[in-house]
Amino acid sequence: MARLIYILNGPNLNLLGQREPEVYGHTTLADVEQACAALGAELVLKLRFLQSNHEGQIVDWVQEARGTAAGIIINPAALTHTSVAILDALNAFDGPVIELHISQVHKREAFRHHSYVSQRADAVMAGFGTHGYELALRQMAHLLV
Ligand code: DQA
């Protein structure tokens, strides 16, 4: 049976492709979802691909993943740098967690260098562009073997 993976996206990632394309590129979140769906089928992983601008909604999805999902890939976006609530929710999840950033956050402003989520993440990716989502999915499949 295909295992379920949550791919969670935080604030402003709905604007991917339009928002600061020099930083985040021209690919839209719908393009990313499509590429993940194709790869998920190949890797025999079932995906729940979600985006919200609201912290509480992301906490709710992490809680929903408890007991149903095998792993979580999360780009918390700006909430990476502020959200103890998302960290606490992830701490209550048992499977592998991969934290993903499209941009290379360590090359950017100092406030982007700290991540609450990194205290829970089993792997952290930054700077692979939107292609990072496919790489994260492959790594998730590897972690779940
Ligand atoms: C981001 C990096 C964050 O610092 C920023 O707030 C985002 C996107 C990334 O994918 O590079 O919204 O998580």
PDB file of N, CA and C and ligand atoms in Angstrom, residues 11 13 19 24 75 77-78 80-81 100-103 105 108 112, ligand 1:
ATOM      1  N   PRO A  11       3.159  30.534   4.562  1.00  0.00           N
ATOM      2  CA  PRO A  11       2.688  31.804   4.018  1.00  0.00           C
ATOM      3  C   PRO A  11       3.411  32.288   2.769  1.00  0.00           C
ATOM      4  N   LEU A  13       3.634  31.214  -0.127  1.00  0.00           N
ATOM      5  CA  LEU A  13       4.083  30.267  -1.158  1.00  0.00           C
ATOM      6  C   LEU A  13       3.002  30.037  -2.212  1.00  0.00           C
ATOM      7  N   ARG A  19       6.030  35.940  -6.972  1.00  0.00           N
ATOM      8  CA  ARG A  19       6.642  36.649  -5.850  1.00  0.00           C
ATOM      9  C   ARG A  19       8.166  36.566  -5.955  1.00  0.00           C
ATOM     10  N   TYR A  24      12.934  33.219  -5.832  1.00  0.00           N
ATOM     11  CA  TYR A  24      12.204  31.946  -5.758  1.00  0.00           C
ATOM     12  C   TYR A  24      11.941  31.305  -7.124  1.00  0.00           C
ATOM     13  N   ASN A  75       7.860  23.225   4.067  1.00  0.00           N
ATOM     14  CA  ASN A  75       8.472  24.532   3.859  1.00  0.00           C
ATOM     15  C   ASN A  75       7.619  25.516   4.657  1.00  0.00           C
ATOM     16  N   ALA A  77       8.089  28.470   5.314  1.00  0.00           N
ATOM     17  CA  ALA A  77       8.255  29.847   4.831  1.00  0.00           C
ATOM     18  C   ALA A  77       8.621  30.757   6.013  1.00  0.00           C
ATOM     19  N   ALA A  78       8.012  31.926   6.124  1.00  0.00           N
ATOM     20  CA  ALA A  78       8.417  32.872   7.184  1.00  0.00           C
ATOM     21  C   ALA A  78       8.203  32.298   8.584  1.00  0.00           C
ATOM     22  N   THR A  80       9.041  29.531   9.654  1.00  0.00           N
ATOM     23  CA  THR A  80      10.282  28.840  10.029  1.00  0.00           C
ATOM     24  C   THR A  80      10.975  29.566  11.170  1.00  0.00           C
ATOM     25  N   HIS A  81      11.007  30.901  11.010  1.00  0.00           N
ATOM     26  CA  HIS A  81      11.854  31.737  11.866  1.00  0.00           C
ATOM     27  C   HIS A  81      11.136  32.235  13.113  1.00  0.00           C
ATOM     28  N   LEU A 100      12.380  22.161   4.226  1.00  0.00           N
ATOM     29  CA  LEU A 100      12.825  22.548   2.887  1.00  0.00           C
ATOM     30  C   LEU A 100      12.652  24.042   2.669  1.00  0.00           C
ATOM     31  N   HIS A 101      13.678  24.660   2.094  1.00  0.00           N
ATOM     32  CA  HIS A 101      13.595  26.054   1.664  1.00  0.00           C
ATOM     33  C   HIS A 101      14.049  26.139   0.228  1.00  0.00           C
ATOM     34  N   ILE A 102      13.311  26.884  -0.548  1.00  0.00           N
ATOM     35  CA  ILE A 102      13.630  27.045  -1.966  1.00  0.00           C
ATOM     36  C   ILE A 102      14.932  27.828  -2.109  1.00  0.00           C
ATOM     37  N   SER A 103      15.029  28.905  -1.343  1.00  0.00           N
ATOM     38  CA  SER A 103      16.219  29.763  -1.408  1.00  0.00           C
ATOM     39  C   SER A 103      17.266  29.278  -0.405  1.00  0.00           C
ATOM     40  N   VAL A 105      18.740  30.097   2.471  1.00  0.00           N
ATOM     41  CA  VAL A 105      18.427  31.061   3.534  1.00  0.00           C
ATOM     42  C   VAL A 105      19.677  31.573   4.268  1.00  0.00           C
ATOM     43  N   ARG A 108      21.133  34.771   3.025  1.00  0.00           N
ATOM     44  CA  ARG A 108      20.213  35.907   3.039  1.00  0.00           C
ATOM     45  C   ARG A 108      20.277  36.637   4.389  1.00  0.00           C
ATOM     46  N   ARG A 112      16.825  35.088   8.773  1.00  0.00           N
ATOM     47  CA  ARG A 112      16.443  33.818   8.129  1.00  0.00           C
ATOM     48  C   ARG A 112      17.392  32.679   8.505  1.00  0.00           C
TER      49      ARG A 112
HETATM   50  C1  DQA B   1      11.548  30.252   2.309  1.00  0.00           C
HETATM   51  C2  DQA B   1      12.581  31.131   3.035  1.00  0.00           C
HETATM   52  C3  DQA B   1      11.909  31.948   4.134  1.00  0.00           C
HETATM   53  O1  DQA B   1      12.890  32.743   4.809  1.00  0.00           O
HETATM   54  C4  DQA B   1      10.900  32.887   3.519  1.00  0.00           C
HETATM   55  O2  DQA B   1      10.231  33.610   4.526  1.00  0.00           O
HETATM   56  C5  DQA B   1       9.931  32.183   2.625  1.00  0.00           C
HETATM   57  C6  DQA B   1      10.379  31.081   1.799  1.00  0.00           C
HETATM   58  C7  DQA B   1      12.161  29.512   1.099  1.00  0.00           C
HETATM   59  O3  DQA B   1      11.512  28.593   0.608  1.00  0.00           O
HETATM   60  O4  DQA B   1      13.243  29.866   0.621  1.00  0.00           O
HETATM   61  O5  DQA B   1       8.781  32.582   2.520  1.00  0.00           O
HETATM   62  O6  DQA B   1      11.078  29.272   3.220  1.00  0.00           O
END
